[in-house]
mmCIF file of C-alpha atoms in Angstrom:
data_model
loop_
_atom_site.group_PDB
_atom_site.id
_atom_site.type_symbol
_atom_site.label_atom_id
_atom_site.label_comp_id
_atom_site.label_asym_id
_atom_site.label_seq_id
_atom_site.Cartn_x
_atom_site.Cartn_y
_atom_site.Cartn_z
ATOM 1 C CA TYR A 94 -0.134 -0.020 0.039
ATOM 2 C CA ASN A 95 1.234 3.781 -0.695
ATOM 3 C CA PRO A 96 3.336 5.494 2.520
ATOM 4 C CA ARG A 97 1.934 8.492 3.236
ATOM 5 C CA VAL A 98 4.220 11.825 3.103
ATOM 6 C CA GLY A 99 4.081 15.019 5.007
ATOM 7 C CA LEU A 100 5.967 17.697 7.105
ATOM 8 C CA VAL A 101 6.711 16.973 10.938
ATOM 9 C CA LYS A 102 8.323 19.074 13.562
ATOM 10 C CA THR A 103 11.944 17.764 14.928
ATOM 11 C CA GLY A 104 14.657 19.094 16.860
ATOM 12 C CA SER A 105 16.232 20.282 13.425
ATOM 13 C CA GLY A 106 13.497 21.980 12.301
ATOM 14 C CA PRO A 107 10.075 21.340 9.913
ATOM 15 C CA THR A 108 11.077 17.784 8.218
ATOM 16 C CA PRO A 109 9.726 15.707 5.236
ATOM 17 C CA VAL A 110 8.591 12.760 6.144
ATOM 18 C CA VAL A 111 7.473 9.228 4.698
ATOM 19 C CA MET A 112 5.178 7.289 6.930
ATOM 20 C CA PHE A 113 3.654 3.486 6.330
ATOM 21 C CA GLY A 114 3.185 0.220 8.480
ATOM 22 C CA GLY A 115 5.197 -2.293 8.879
ATOM 23 C CA GLY A 116 3.518 -4.688 6.331
ATOM 24 C CA TYR A 117 2.051 -8.058 6.531
ATOM 25 C CA ASP A 118 3.135 -10.867 8.037
ATOM 26 C CA MET A 119 2.208 -14.151 6.491
ATOM 27 C CA ASN A 120 1.653 -15.913 9.958
ATOM 28 C CA LYS A 121 -2.228 -14.478 9.332
ATOM 29 C CA ASP A 122 -2.268 -16.607 6.131
ATOM 30 C CA SER A 123 -2.934 -19.566 8.460
ATOM 31 C CA ARG A 124 -6.785 -20.821 8.413
ATOM 32 C CA SER A 125 -6.442 -23.371 11.181
ATOM 33 C CA GLY A 126 -8.618 -20.988 13.113
ATOM 34 C CA VAL A 127 -8.308 -17.346 14.910
ATOM 35 C CA GLY A 128 -5.091 -15.486 14.125
ATOM 36 C CA SER A 129 -2.311 -15.438 16.535
ATOM 37 C CA ASP A 130 0.458 -12.966 17.229
ATOM 38 C CA ASP A 131 2.481 -11.947 14.615
ATOM 39 C CA GLY A 132 6.421 -12.107 14.556
ATOM 40 C CA GLU A 133 6.710 -8.435 12.341
ATOM 41 C CA GLY A 134 4.515 -6.088 10.277
ATOM 42 C CA ASN A 135 3.632 -4.812 14.225
ATOM 43 C CA ALA A 136 4.975 -1.518 13.504
ATOM 44 C CA ILE A 137 4.886 1.947 12.206
ATOM 45 C CA TYR A 138 7.682 4.174 10.413
ATOM 46 C CA VAL A 139 8.529 7.895 10.136
ATOM 47 C CA VAL A 140 11.418 8.377 8.137
ATOM 48 C CA ASN A 141 13.047 11.399 6.522
ATOM 49 C CA ALA A 142 11.872 11.617 3.207
ATOM 50 C CA GLU A 143 15.028 13.165 1.851
ATOM 51 C CA THR A 144 17.767 10.943 3.591
ATOM 52 C CA GLY A 145 15.846 7.672 4.295
ATOM 53 C CA GLN A 146 17.213 7.719 8.300
ATOM 54 C CA LEU A 147 14.496 6.906 10.852
ATOM 55 C CA ILE A 148 13.168 9.219 12.464
ATOM 56 C CA TRP A 149 10.635 7.395 14.997
ATOM 57 C CA LYS A 150 9.114 4.356 15.018
ATOM 58 C CA ALA A 151 6.173 2.372 17.307
ATOM 59 C CA THR A 152 6.688 -1.110 17.656
ATOM 60 C CA GLY A 153 5.347 -4.050 19.979
ATOM 61 C CA GLY A 154 6.856 -4.771 23.157
ATOM 62 C CA SER A 155 7.909 -3.533 26.451
ATOM 63 C CA GLY A 156 11.524 -3.264 26.697
ATOM 64 C CA GLY A 157 11.049 0.516 26.887
ATOM 65 C CA SER A 158 11.066 3.669 25.138
ATOM 66 C CA SER A 159 13.813 6.184 23.590
ATOM 67 C CA SER A 160 13.579 9.023 21.523
ATOM 68 C CA ARG A 161 13.510 7.019 18.147
ATOM 69 C CA GLN A 162 10.969 4.336 19.109
ATOM 70 C CA TYR A 163 8.098 4.050 21.566
ATOM 71 C CA GLN A 164 6.718 0.232 22.362
ATOM 72 C CA HIS A 165 3.128 -0.397 22.940
ATOM 73 C CA PRO A 166 2.966 -4.302 24.587
ATOM 74 C CA ASP A 167 -0.879 -4.726 22.747
ATOM 75 C CA LEU A 168 0.540 -3.962 18.968
ATOM 76 C CA VAL A 169 1.131 -7.595 18.495
ATOM 77 C CA ASP A 170 -0.640 -7.717 14.967
ATOM 78 C CA SER A 171 0.528 -6.665 11.909
ATOM 79 C CA ILE A 172 -0.377 -3.725 9.733
ATOM 80 C CA PRO A 173 -0.996 -4.093 5.983
ATOM 81 C CA SER A 174 -2.685 -0.794 5.286
ATOM 82 C CA SER A 175 -1.545 2.411 4.239
ATOM 83 C CA LEU A 176 -1.975 5.087 7.067
ATOM 84 C CA THR A 177 -4.418 7.866 7.841
ATOM 85 C CA THR A 178 -2.316 11.247 8.508
ATOM 86 C CA ALA A 179 -3.553 14.594 9.627
ATOM 87 C CA ASP A 180 -2.521 17.666 10.922
ATOM 88 C CA THR A 181 -5.351 18.233 13.438
ATOM 89 C CA ASP A 182 -4.700 21.680 14.299
ATOM 90 C CA GLY A 183 -3.957 23.097 10.558
ATOM 91 C CA ASP A 184 -0.378 24.448 11.292
ATOM 92 C CA GLY A 185 0.966 22.612 8.511
ATOM 93 C CA PHE A 186 2.279 19.800 10.263
ATOM 94 C CA THR A 187 1.321 16.216 10.309
ATOM 95 C CA ASP A 188 0.434 15.615 14.180
ATOM 96 C CA ARG A 189 -1.636 12.696 14.243
ATOM 97 C CA ILE A 190 -1.645 8.841 12.849
ATOM 98 C CA ILE A 191 -4.699 6.063 12.490
ATOM 99 C CA VAL A 192 -4.358 2.908 11.279
ATOM 100 C CA GLY A 193 -6.400 -0.761 11.745
ATOM 101 C CA ASP A 194 -4.187 -3.779 12.409
ATOM 102 C CA THR A 195 -5.268 -7.768 11.610
ATOM 103 C CA GLY A 196 -5.817 -8.280 14.960
ATOM 104 C CA GLY A 197 -8.993 -5.555 15.136
ATOM 105 C CA ASN A 198 -7.751 -3.034 16.623
ATOM 106 C CA VAL A 199 -7.297 0.614 15.770
ATOM 107 C CA TRP A 200 -4.300 2.334 16.936
ATOM 108 C CA ARG A 201 -3.560 6.148 17.221
ATOM 109 C CA ALA A 202 -0.241 7.844 17.023
ATOM 110 C CA ASP A 203 0.589 11.457 18.099
ATOM 111 C CA LEU A 204 3.885 13.514 17.042
ATOM 112 C CA ALA A 205 3.313 16.433 19.139
ATOM 113 C CA GLY A 206 6.095 18.867 19.055
ATOM 114 C CA SER A 207 9.579 18.338 18.112
ATOM 115 C CA ASP A 208 10.800 16.113 21.015
ATOM 116 C CA THR A 209 10.229 12.765 18.913
ATOM 117 C CA GLY A 210 10.505 11.202 22.906
ATOM 118 C CA ASP A 211 7.240 12.933 23.463
ATOM 119 C CA TRP A 212 5.532 10.912 20.653
ATOM 120 C CA LYS A 213 3.294 8.084 21.142
ATOM 121 C CA LEU A 214 1.216 5.226 19.995
ATOM 122 C CA THR A 215 -1.966 4.577 22.089
ATOM 123 C CA LEU A 216 -5.128 2.199 21.700
ATOM 124 C CA LEU A 217 -7.941 3.967 20.146
ATOM 125 C CA ALA A 218 -10.457 0.795 20.069
ATOM 126 C CA SER A 219 -10.429 -2.978 20.168
ATOM 127 C CA LEU A 220 -12.878 -4.372 17.894
ATOM 128 C CA GLY A 221 -11.127 -7.892 16.900
ATOM 129 C CA ARG A 222 -9.921 -11.309 18.210
ATOM 130 C CA HIS A 223 -8.644 -8.860 21.194
ATOM 131 C CA ALA A 224 -12.013 -7.656 22.620
ATOM 132 C CA GLY A 225 -13.286 -10.711 23.968
ATOM 133 C CA GLY A 226 -16.855 -11.446 23.653
ATOM 134 C CA THR A 227 -17.938 -14.227 21.009
ATOM 135 C CA SER A 228 -15.001 -16.844 20.703
ATOM 136 C CA GLY A 229 -13.951 -18.557 17.710
ATOM 137 C CA LYS A 230 -13.447 -17.159 14.191
ATOM 138 C CA THR A 231 -16.567 -14.667 14.290
ATOM 139 C CA ASN A 232 -14.926 -12.622 16.378
ATOM 140 C CA ASP A 233 -11.924 -12.353 14.360
ATOM 141 C CA ARG A 234 -11.941 -9.127 12.422
ATOM 142 C CA ARG A 235 -9.213 -8.056 10.536
ATOM 143 C CA PHE A 236 -8.206 -4.104 9.098
ATOM 144 C CA PHE A 237 -6.371 -4.410 5.702
ATOM 145 C CA HIS A 238 -7.348 -0.732 4.272
ATOM 146 C CA ARG A 239 -6.990 2.570 5.980
ATOM 147 C CA PRO A 240 -10.014 4.468 7.937
ATOM 148 C CA ASP A 241 -11.551 7.961 7.025
ATOM 149 C CA LEU A 242 -10.866 10.965 9.746
ATOM 150 C CA VAL A 243 -13.290 13.264 10.073
ATOM 151 C CA GLN A 244 -13.418 16.627 12.293
ATOM 152 C CA ALA A 245 -17.388 16.527 13.596
ATOM 153 C CA LYS A 246 -19.509 17.536 16.724
ATOM 154 C CA ASP A 247 -22.167 16.061 18.485
ATOM 155 C CA ALA A 248 -24.057 17.467 21.840
ATOM 156 C CA ASP A 249 -21.248 16.379 23.940
ATOM 157 C CA GLY A 250 -18.724 18.119 22.025
ATOM 158 C CA PRO A 251 -16.229 17.792 19.370
ATOM 159 C CA PHE A 252 -14.607 14.590 18.367
ATOM 160 C CA ASP A 253 -12.367 13.137 15.652
ATOM 161 C CA ALA A 254 -14.997 10.463 13.752
ATOM 162 C CA VAL A 255 -12.754 7.562 12.758
ATOM 163 C CA LEU A 256 -14.494 5.259 9.878
ATOM 164 C CA ILE A 257 -13.337 1.991 8.812
ATOM 165 C CA GLY A 258 -14.607 -1.486 8.070
ATOM 166 C CA THR A 259 -13.662 -4.896 8.647
ATOM 167 C CA GLY A 260 -12.410 -7.807 6.079
ATOM 168 C CA ASP A 261 -9.973 -10.649 5.484
ATOM 169 C CA ARG A 262 -8.298 -9.430 2.389
ATOM 170 C CA ALA A 263 -5.954 -12.264 2.374
ATOM 171 C CA ASP A 264 -9.028 -14.627 2.981
ATOM 172 C CA PRO A 265 -11.524 -13.305 0.791
ATOM 173 C CA LEU A 266 -13.436 -16.060 0.195
ATOM 174 C CA ASP A 267 -13.364 -17.419 3.887
ATOM 175 C CA GLY A 268 -11.574 -20.644 2.926
ATOM 176 C CA GLY A 269 -10.620 -19.931 6.656
ATOM 177 C CA GLY A 270 -13.859 -19.604 8.213
ATOM 178 C CA THR A 271 -16.610 -16.192 8.691
ATOM 179 C CA ALA A 272 -16.080 -13.770 10.541
ATOM 180 C CA SER A 273 -18.915 -11.273 11.411
ATOM 181 C CA ASN A 274 -17.883 -7.713 9.866
ATOM 182 C CA TYR A 275 -18.709 -4.782 10.598
ATOM 183 C CA PHE A 276 -18.555 -1.119 9.825
ATOM 184 C CA TYR A 277 -17.542 1.366 12.170
ATOM 185 C CA MET A 278 -18.064 4.937 13.477
ATOM 186 C CA ILE A 279 -15.456 5.541 16.360
ATOM 187 C CA LYS A 280 -15.724 9.067 18.412
ATOM 188 C CA ASP A 281 -12.165 9.930 19.523
ATOM 189 C CA ARG A 282 -12.519 13.067 22.194
ATOM 190 C CA ASN A 283 -8.658 13.212 22.763
ATOM 191 C CA ILE A 284 -8.569 15.113 20.206
ATOM 192 C CA SER A 285 -5.867 17.874 21.551
ATOM 193 C CA VAL A 286 -2.400 17.625 19.879
ATOM 194 C CA GLY A 287 -0.607 14.548 22.004
ATOM 195 C CA GLY A 288 -3.486 13.961 23.863
ATOM 196 C CA GLY A 289 -4.390 10.490 22.728
ATOM 197 C CA MET A 290 -4.919 8.059 25.686
ATOM 198 C CA ASP A 291 -5.601 4.437 25.704
ATOM 199 C CA SER A 292 -9.172 4.371 25.361
ATOM 200 C CA GLY A 293 -11.116 1.240 26.529
ATOM 201 C CA ILE A 294 -13.529 1.543 23.335
ATOM 202 C CA SER A 295 -14.550 -2.106 22.221
ATOM 203 C CA HIS A 296 -16.695 -3.711 19.686
ATOM 204 C CA SER A 297 -19.377 -4.296 22.584
ATOM 205 C CA ILE A 298 -19.137 -0.941 23.766
ATOM 206 C CA LEU A 299 -20.081 0.333 20.167
ATOM 207 C CA ASP A 300 -24.179 0.585 19.987
ATOM 208 C CA ASP A 301 -25.434 -1.198 16.939
ATOM 209 C CA VAL A 302 -27.502 0.410 14.320
ATOM 210 C CA THR A 303 -27.828 -2.751 12.192
ATOM 211 C CA SER A 304 -31.664 -2.264 12.443
ATOM 212 C CA ASN A 305 -32.110 1.029 11.932
ATOM 213 C CA CYS A 306 -34.228 1.376 15.026
ATOM 214 C CA LEU A 307 -32.728 5.237 15.384
ATOM 215 C CA GLN A 308 -34.490 6.302 11.801
ATOM 216 C CA ASN A 309 -37.902 4.333 12.522
ATOM 217 C CA GLY A 310 -38.273 5.829 15.803
ATOM 218 C CA SER A 311 -38.525 2.279 17.541
ATOM 219 C CA CYS A 312 -35.537 2.677 19.992
ATOM 220 C CA THR A 313 -32.976 5.832 21.534
ATOM 221 C CA MET A 314 -29.794 5.255 21.546
ATOM 222 C CA ASP A 315 -26.660 8.018 22.839
ATOM 223 C CA LEU A 316 -24.025 7.165 20.476
ATOM 224 C CA GLU A 317 -21.604 8.189 23.366
ATOM 225 C CA TYR A 318 -18.669 6.190 21.624
ATOM 226 C CA GLY A 319 -20.256 5.957 18.158
ATOM 227 C CA TRP A 320 -21.989 2.990 16.602
ATOM 228 C CA LYS A 321 -21.149 -0.188 14.728
ATOM 229 C CA LEU A 322 -23.239 -1.212 11.394
ATOM 230 C CA GLN A 323 -23.390 -5.203 11.088
ATOM 231 C CA MET A 324 -22.774 -6.644 7.165
ATOM 232 C CA GLU A 325 -25.264 -8.977 7.369
ATOM 233 C CA THR A 326 -24.856 -10.661 4.071
ATOM 234 C CA SER A 327 -23.119 -14.410 4.570
ATOM 235 C CA GLY A 328 -19.609 -13.681 4.091
ATOM 236 C CA GLU A 329 -20.244 -9.873 3.285
ATOM 237 C CA LYS A 330 -16.590 -7.681 4.189
ATOM 238 C CA ILE A 331 -15.312 -4.329 3.472
ATOM 239 C CA LEU A 332 -12.171 -4.574 1.642
ATOM 240 C CA ALA A 333 -12.060 -0.633 0.615
ATOM 241 C CA THR A 334 -11.206 2.819 2.391
ATOM 242 C CA PRO A 335 -14.638 4.867 3.219
ATOM 243 C CA LEU A 336 -15.493 8.427 1.787
ATOM 244 C CA THR A 337 -17.364 11.068 4.034
ATOM 245 C CA MET A 338 -18.669 14.084 2.157
ATOM 246 C CA SER A 339 -21.234 16.771 3.689
ATOM 247 C CA GLY A 340 -22.358 13.915 6.591
ATOM 248 C CA LYS A 341 -22.609 11.492 4.283
ATOM 249 C CA VAL A 342 -20.191 8.329 4.311
ATOM 250 C CA PHE A 343 -19.827 6.098 1.296
ATOM 251 C CA PHE A 344 -18.369 2.954 1.373
ATOM 252 C CA THR A 345 -18.066 -0.663 -0.818
ATOM 253 C CA SER A 346 -18.487 -4.459 0.690
ATOM 254 C CA TYR A 347 -17.802 -7.578 -1.411
ATOM 255 C CA MET A 348 -19.933 -10.386 -0.989
ATOM 256 C CA PRO A 349 -18.219 -13.700 -2.020
ATOM 257 C CA GLN A 350 -21.146 -15.714 -2.328
ATOM 258 C CA GLY A 351 -22.255 -13.164 -5.052
ATOM 259 C CA GLY A 352 -25.670 -11.314 -5.024
ATOM 260 C CA GLY A 353 -28.392 -10.893 -7.492
ATOM 261 C CA LYS A 354 -26.499 -9.648 -10.220
ATOM 262 C CA ALA A 355 -24.394 -12.927 -10.176
ATOM 263 C CA SER A 356 -24.816 -15.264 -13.393
ATOM 264 C CA ALA A 357 -25.697 -19.041 -13.518
ATOM 265 C CA CYS A 358 -24.067 -19.220 -16.936
ATOM 266 C CA SER A 359 -20.290 -18.027 -15.719
ATOM 267 C CA PRO A 360 -18.274 -18.989 -12.494
ATOM 268 C CA SER A 361 -19.299 -16.426 -9.450
ATOM 269 C CA GLU A 362 -16.759 -13.759 -9.046
ATOM 270 C CA GLY A 363 -18.960 -12.710 -5.613
ATOM 271 C CA SER A 364 -20.419 -9.416 -6.170
ATOM 272 C CA GLY A 365 -20.261 -5.812 -4.265
ATOM 273 C CA ARG A 366 -22.394 -3.015 -2.467
ATOM 274 C CA LEU A 367 -21.941 0.754 -2.446
ATOM 275 C CA TYR A 368 -23.573 2.099 1.093
ATOM 276 C CA ALA A 369 -24.396 5.510 1.672
ATOM 277 C CA VAL A 370 -25.232 6.321 5.562
ATOM 278 C CA SER A 371 -25.133 9.234 7.917
ATOM 279 C CA LEU A 372 -21.858 10.130 9.393
ATOM 280 C CA GLN A 373 -23.688 10.762 13.183
ATOM 281 C CA ASN A 374 -25.977 7.798 13.228
ATOM 282 C CA GLY A 375 -25.583 5.292 10.384
ATOM 283 C CA GLU A 376 -29.169 6.121 8.967
ATOM 284 C CA SER A 377 -29.964 5.842 5.550
ATOM 285 C CA VAL A 378 -29.251 9.208 3.331
ATOM 286 C CA ILE A 379 -30.365 8.356 -0.067
ATOM 287 C CA ASN A 380 -33.217 6.326 -1.175
ATOM 288 C CA TYR A 381 -31.146 3.351 -2.678
ATOM 289 C CA ASP A 382 -34.393 0.880 -2.828
ATOM 290 C CA THR A 383 -37.762 2.219 -4.446
ATOM 291 C CA SER A 384 -39.249 -0.641 -3.994
ATOM 292 C CA ASP A 385 -40.455 0.240 -0.626
ATOM 293 C CA ASP A 386 -41.300 3.638 -1.388
ATOM 294 C CA SER A 387 -44.592 4.959 0.195
ATOM 295 C CA PRO A 388 -46.010 8.346 0.172
ATOM 296 C CA SER A 389 -46.976 10.488 3.100
ATOM 297 C CA GLU A 390 -47.776 13.763 4.211
ATOM 298 C CA GLU A 391 -44.558 14.738 5.006
ATOM 299 C CA ASP A 392 -42.623 12.900 1.790
ATOM 300 C CA PRO A 393 -45.440 13.279 -1.293
ATOM 301 C CA GLU A 394 -43.465 11.523 -3.348
ATOM 302 C CA GLY A 395 -42.545 8.900 -0.898
ATOM 303 C CA ASP A 396 -38.774 8.965 -2.145
ATOM 304 C CA ASP A 397 -37.333 9.970 1.268
ATOM 305 C CA PRO A 398 -34.540 7.897 1.985
ATOM 306 C CA THR A 399 -36.364 6.062 5.562
ATOM 307 C CA THR A 400 -35.942 2.032 5.274
ATOM 308 C CA LYS A 401 -32.927 -0.214 6.426
ATOM 309 C CA SER A 402 -32.748 -1.359 2.675
ATOM 310 C CA ASP A 403 -32.204 1.970 1.208
ATOM 311 C CA ARG A 404 -28.964 2.317 3.004
ATOM 312 C CA SER A 405 -27.017 0.387 -0.046
ATOM 313 C CA VAL A 406 -27.375 -0.903 -3.710
ATOM 314 C CA GLU A 407 -25.919 -3.825 -5.493
ATOM 315 C CA LEU A 408 -23.363 -3.036 -7.708
ATOM 316 C CA ASN A 409 -23.604 -4.047 -11.446
ATOM 317 C CA SER A 410 -19.984 -4.876 -11.718
ATOM 318 C CA ALA A 411 -18.858 -8.520 -10.538
ATOM 319 C CA GLY A 412 -15.457 -9.206 -8.127
ATOM 320 C CA ILE A 413 -14.117 -6.881 -5.250
ATOM 321 C CA PRO A 414 -15.375 -3.208 -5.638
ATOM 322 C CA ALA A 415 -12.953 -0.818 -5.359
ATOM 323 C CA GLU A 416 -13.188 2.585 -2.821
ATOM 324 C CA VAL A 417 -15.550 5.227 -3.225
ATOM 325 C CA VAL A 418 -13.873 8.357 -5.323
ATOM 326 C CA THR A 419 -15.304 11.598 -5.869
ATOM 327 C CA ILE A 420 -15.659 13.738 -9.390
ATOM 328 C CA PRO A 421 -15.239 17.303 -8.655
ATOM 329 C CA PRO A 422 -17.147 19.613 -8.356
ATOM 330 C CA ASN A 423 -18.425 18.259 -5.139
ATOM 331 C CA LYS A 424 -21.729 19.826 -4.546
#
């Protein structure tokens, strides 16, 4: 995957850097059961773009940190995806990195200030095999694609919305068993530069909006930590980065068993879906399913997005779908 470039503060002044994850450990190719700890790839690197010299790295372990290395004992899974990097305070310097790993954890690195000894890695959320709950393959959710990061706010104040979906890119046909995959919106309220800390957010803490009960008015949720949306078709998984525009989150999913577009006359490549949901609560925002339209006093045409099935549409193309991209002008 592509490295990220940026400008960071160091003791020698503004420095152009290349930032990337440690890569994939083939240990995770084992299909004998739930994934195990990796021996390589469980790292994040920040490298001088002009000289190739290591500026800072985050790794697993607990042997002690230094000005060039920060160790976190829970970083035990490889990171094959690109990183999401951000200048959260608008001063022109990259100060935060967000990324998921193949154990279902989401990490936050703070590159605050010019002293790399103050830079740190913290665990934002544990959403896979480390989170407890259902044992076995069902809970073995993995991240292979970078998240989207959106600065937002709700009634409780500002937060960084981290949007990311699970799916095992190395086993798209579920030869090693089927995980229960989800799309997540995580509210990171530690938004100050350098203010990250292990958050204790887990899969079970996030409110489940899959039933669409918020939109149809049959339930209430406070969504304090964010929300999760289950991929309900057997084997459905998210194998691309999401995109957020004007409060709408767009992402694609892959269904290895095919879908309504599958042809009986040729081998099935599987099919994909395009989702569009509200950033704040996962509600439908586009009327993708017109078969259930029902006129009302508030909606005379009956074409407002109101139902669970309005969230997504099946794509005509077969195989694993690409990520969503924008075509200017975006209005």
